[in-house]
mmCIF file of C-alpha atoms in Angstrom:
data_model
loop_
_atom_site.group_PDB
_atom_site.id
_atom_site.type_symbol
_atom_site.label_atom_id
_atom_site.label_comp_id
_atom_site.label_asym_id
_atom_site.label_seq_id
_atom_site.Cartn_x
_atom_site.Cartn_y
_atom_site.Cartn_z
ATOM 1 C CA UNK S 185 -22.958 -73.023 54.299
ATOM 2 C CA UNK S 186 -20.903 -71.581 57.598
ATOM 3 C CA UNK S 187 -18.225 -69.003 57.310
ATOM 4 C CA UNK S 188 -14.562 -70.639 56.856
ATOM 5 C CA UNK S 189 -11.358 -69.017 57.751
ATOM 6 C CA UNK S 190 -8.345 -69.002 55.938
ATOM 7 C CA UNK S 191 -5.851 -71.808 56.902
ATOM 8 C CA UNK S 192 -2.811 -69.344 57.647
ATOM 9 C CA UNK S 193 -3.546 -65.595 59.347
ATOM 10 C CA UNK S 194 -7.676 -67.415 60.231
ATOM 11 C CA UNK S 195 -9.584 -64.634 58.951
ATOM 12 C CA UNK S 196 -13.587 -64.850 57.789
ATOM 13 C CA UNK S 197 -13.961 -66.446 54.160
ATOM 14 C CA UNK S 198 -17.738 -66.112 54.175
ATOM 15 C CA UNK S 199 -19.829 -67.027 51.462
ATOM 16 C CA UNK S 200 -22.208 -65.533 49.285
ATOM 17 C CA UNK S 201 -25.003 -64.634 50.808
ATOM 18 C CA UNK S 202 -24.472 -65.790 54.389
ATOM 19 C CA UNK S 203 -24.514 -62.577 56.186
ATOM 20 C CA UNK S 204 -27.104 -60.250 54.534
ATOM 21 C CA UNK S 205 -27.474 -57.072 56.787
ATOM 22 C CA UNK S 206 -24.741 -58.613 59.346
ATOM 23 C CA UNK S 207 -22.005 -58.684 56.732
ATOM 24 C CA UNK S 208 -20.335 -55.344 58.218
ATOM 25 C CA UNK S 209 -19.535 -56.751 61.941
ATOM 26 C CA UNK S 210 -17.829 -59.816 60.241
ATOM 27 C CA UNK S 211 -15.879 -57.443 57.719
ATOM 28 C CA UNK S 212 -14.443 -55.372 60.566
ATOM 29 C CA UNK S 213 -14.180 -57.959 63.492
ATOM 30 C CA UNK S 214 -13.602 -61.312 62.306
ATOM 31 C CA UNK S 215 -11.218 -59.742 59.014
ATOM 32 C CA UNK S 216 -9.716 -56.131 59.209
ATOM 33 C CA UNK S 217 -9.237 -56.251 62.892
ATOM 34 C CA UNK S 218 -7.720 -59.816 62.635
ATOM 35 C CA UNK S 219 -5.225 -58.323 59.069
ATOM 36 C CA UNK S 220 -4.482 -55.148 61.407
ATOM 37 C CA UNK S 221 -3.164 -58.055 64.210
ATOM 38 C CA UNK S 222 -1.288 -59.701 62.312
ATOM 39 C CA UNK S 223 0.905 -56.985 60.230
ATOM 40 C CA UNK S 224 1.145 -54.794 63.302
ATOM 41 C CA UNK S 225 -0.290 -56.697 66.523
ATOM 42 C CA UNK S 226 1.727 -57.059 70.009
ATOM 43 C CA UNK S 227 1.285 -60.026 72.277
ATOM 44 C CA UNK S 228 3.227 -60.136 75.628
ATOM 45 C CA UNK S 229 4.150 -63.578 76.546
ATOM 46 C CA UNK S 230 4.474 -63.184 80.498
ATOM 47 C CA UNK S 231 3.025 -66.845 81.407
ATOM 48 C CA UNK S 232 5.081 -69.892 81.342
ATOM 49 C CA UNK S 233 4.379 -73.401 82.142
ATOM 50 C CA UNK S 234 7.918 -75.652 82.701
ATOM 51 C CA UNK S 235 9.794 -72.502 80.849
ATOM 52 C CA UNK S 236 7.490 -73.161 77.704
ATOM 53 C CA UNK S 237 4.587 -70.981 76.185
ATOM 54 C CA UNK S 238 2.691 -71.794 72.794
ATOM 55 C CA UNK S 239 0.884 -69.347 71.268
ATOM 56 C CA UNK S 240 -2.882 -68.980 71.005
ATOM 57 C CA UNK S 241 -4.759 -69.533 67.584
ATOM 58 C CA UNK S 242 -8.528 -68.729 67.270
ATOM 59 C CA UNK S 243 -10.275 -68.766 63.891
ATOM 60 C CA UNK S 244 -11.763 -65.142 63.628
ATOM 61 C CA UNK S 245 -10.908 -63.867 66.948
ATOM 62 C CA UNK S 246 -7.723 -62.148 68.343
ATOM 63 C CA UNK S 247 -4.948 -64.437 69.004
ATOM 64 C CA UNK S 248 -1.469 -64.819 69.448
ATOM 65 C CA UNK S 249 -0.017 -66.008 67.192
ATOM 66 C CA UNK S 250 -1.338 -64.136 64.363
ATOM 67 C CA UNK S 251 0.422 -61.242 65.893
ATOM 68 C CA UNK S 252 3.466 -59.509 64.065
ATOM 69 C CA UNK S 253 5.367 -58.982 67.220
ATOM 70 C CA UNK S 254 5.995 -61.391 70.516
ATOM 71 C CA UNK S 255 7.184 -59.515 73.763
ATOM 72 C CA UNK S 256 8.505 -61.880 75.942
ATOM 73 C CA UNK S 257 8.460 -61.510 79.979
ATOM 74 C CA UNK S 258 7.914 -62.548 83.442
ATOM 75 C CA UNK S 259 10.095 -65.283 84.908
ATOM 76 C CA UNK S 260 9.710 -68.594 82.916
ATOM 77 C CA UNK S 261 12.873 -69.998 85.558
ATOM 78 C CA UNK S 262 15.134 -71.181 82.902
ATOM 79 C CA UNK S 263 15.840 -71.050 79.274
ATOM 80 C CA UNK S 264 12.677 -70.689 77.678
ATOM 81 C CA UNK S 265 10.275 -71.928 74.304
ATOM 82 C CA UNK S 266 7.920 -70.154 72.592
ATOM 83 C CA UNK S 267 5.978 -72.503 70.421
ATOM 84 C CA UNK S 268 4.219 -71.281 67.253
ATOM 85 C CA UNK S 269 2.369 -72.861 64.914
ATOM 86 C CA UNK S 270 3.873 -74.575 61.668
ATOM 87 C CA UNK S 271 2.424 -72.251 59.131
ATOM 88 C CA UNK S 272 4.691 -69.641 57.136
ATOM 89 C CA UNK S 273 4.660 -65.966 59.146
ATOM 90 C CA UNK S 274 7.039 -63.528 60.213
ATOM 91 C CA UNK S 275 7.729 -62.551 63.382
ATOM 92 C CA UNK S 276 9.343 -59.747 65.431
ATOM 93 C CA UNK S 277 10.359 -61.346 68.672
ATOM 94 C CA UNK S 278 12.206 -59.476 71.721
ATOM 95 C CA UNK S 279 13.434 -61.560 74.843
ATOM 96 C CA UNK S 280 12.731 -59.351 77.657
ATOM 97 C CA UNK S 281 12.351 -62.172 80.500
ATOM 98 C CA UNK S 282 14.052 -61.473 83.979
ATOM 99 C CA UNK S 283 16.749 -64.264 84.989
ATOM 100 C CA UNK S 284 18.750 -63.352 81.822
ATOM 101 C CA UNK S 285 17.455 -66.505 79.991
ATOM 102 C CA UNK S 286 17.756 -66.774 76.249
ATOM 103 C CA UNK S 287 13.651 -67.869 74.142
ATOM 104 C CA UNK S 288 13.587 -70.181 71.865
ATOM 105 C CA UNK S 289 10.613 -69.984 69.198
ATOM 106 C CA UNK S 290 10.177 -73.111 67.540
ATOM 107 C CA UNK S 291 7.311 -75.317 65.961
ATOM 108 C CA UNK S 292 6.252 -78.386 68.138
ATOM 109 C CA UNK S 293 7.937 -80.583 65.576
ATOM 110 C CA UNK S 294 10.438 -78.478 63.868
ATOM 111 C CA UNK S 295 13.851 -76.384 64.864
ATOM 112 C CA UNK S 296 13.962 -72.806 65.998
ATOM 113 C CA UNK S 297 15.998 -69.806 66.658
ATOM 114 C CA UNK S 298 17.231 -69.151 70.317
ATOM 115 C CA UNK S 299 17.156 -64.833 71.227
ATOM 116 C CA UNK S 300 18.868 -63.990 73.967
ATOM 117 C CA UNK S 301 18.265 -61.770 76.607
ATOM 118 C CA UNK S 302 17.583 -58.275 76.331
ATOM 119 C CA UNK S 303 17.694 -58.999 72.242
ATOM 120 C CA UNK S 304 14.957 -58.522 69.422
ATOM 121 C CA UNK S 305 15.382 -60.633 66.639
ATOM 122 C CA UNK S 306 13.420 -60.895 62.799
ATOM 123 C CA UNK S 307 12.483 -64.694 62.640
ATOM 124 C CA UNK S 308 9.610 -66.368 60.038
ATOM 125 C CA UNK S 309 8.329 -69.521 60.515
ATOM 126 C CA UNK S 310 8.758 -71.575 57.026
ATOM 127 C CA UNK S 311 5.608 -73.849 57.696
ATOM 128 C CA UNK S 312 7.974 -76.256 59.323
ATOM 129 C CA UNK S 313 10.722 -74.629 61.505
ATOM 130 C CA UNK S 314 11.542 -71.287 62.024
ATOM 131 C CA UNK S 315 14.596 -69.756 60.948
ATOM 132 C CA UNK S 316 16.281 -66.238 60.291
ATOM 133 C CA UNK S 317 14.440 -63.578 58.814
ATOM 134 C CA UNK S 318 17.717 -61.621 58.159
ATOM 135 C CA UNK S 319 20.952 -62.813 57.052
ATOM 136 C CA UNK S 320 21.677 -60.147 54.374
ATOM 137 C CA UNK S 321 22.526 -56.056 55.333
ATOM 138 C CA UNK S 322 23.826 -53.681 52.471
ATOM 139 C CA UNK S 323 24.923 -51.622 55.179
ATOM 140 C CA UNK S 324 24.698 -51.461 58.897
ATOM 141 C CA UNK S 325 24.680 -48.319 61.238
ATOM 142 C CA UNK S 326 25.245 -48.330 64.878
ATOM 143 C CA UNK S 327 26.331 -46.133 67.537
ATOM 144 C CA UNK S 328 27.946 -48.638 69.351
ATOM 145 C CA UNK S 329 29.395 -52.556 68.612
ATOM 146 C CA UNK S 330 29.764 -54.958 71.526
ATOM 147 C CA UNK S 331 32.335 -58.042 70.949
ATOM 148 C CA UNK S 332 31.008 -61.052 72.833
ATOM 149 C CA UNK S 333 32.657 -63.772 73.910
ATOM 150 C CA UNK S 334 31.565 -66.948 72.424
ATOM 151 C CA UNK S 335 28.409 -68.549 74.378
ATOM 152 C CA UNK S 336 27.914 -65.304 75.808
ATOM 153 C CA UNK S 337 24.354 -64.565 75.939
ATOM 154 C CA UNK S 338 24.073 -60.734 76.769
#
């Protein structure tokens, strides 16, 4: 029987015997590397077709959207999307494209969470949309506090 990979973060399930004296490369490549990606992984999202991007998925192999944090750049040429898959993750996501256009990250299907520019924003994807990651603070710090206008995108 083949190796199978978890339906979620895609890492290695082999089976019991499969990989006698190989077992080691498949621990470290096709698992811990792949955990490492996804609780602390970057991927820079810098190419954009029509102002869209959808993330990468590979079973066993880097990928990007198994990584914990999406850096978003380049010139998409209008608002922009971000398209992850519909499983349940959480993800850091800062909108650092030029233009000053807010990114959207969404599930082909499902609703998302626009981030403008110049912001970083905690999001998780619920297996069908993606929504908030934080709507609760016991207490807030900050050195400075900006009051927007409403629809202003800063």
């Amino acid at each position: 029987m083949a190796t199978a990979y978890t339906p979620i973060l895609q890492l290695a399930l082999p089976v019991t015997g499969e990989l006698q004296g190989t077992w080691g490369t498949v621990v470290n490549d096709n698992i811990t590397s792949m955990i490492e990606q996804a609780i602390a992984g970057l991927a820079t999202i810098s190419t954009w077709t029509a102002a869209s991007h959808t993330l990468t998925t590979a079973n066993g192999t880097t990928d990007e959207a198994r990584c914990a944090v999406l850096e978003c750049s380049g010139a998409p040429g209008a608002a922009a999307t971000v398209v992850c898959p519909a499983l349940s993750k959480v993800y850091v996501i800062k909108n650092s494209v030029t233009g000053g256009y807010a990114v959207t990250l969404k599930t082909s299907a499902g609703s998302g969470i626009s981030v403008p520019n110049g912001s970083t924003a905690l999001l998780y994807c619920d297996g069908t949309n993606v929504v908030s990651g934080a709507t609760y603070m016991a207490t807030l710090s900050t050195t400075q506090v900006d009051i927007l206008a409403q629809g202003d995108l800063r």
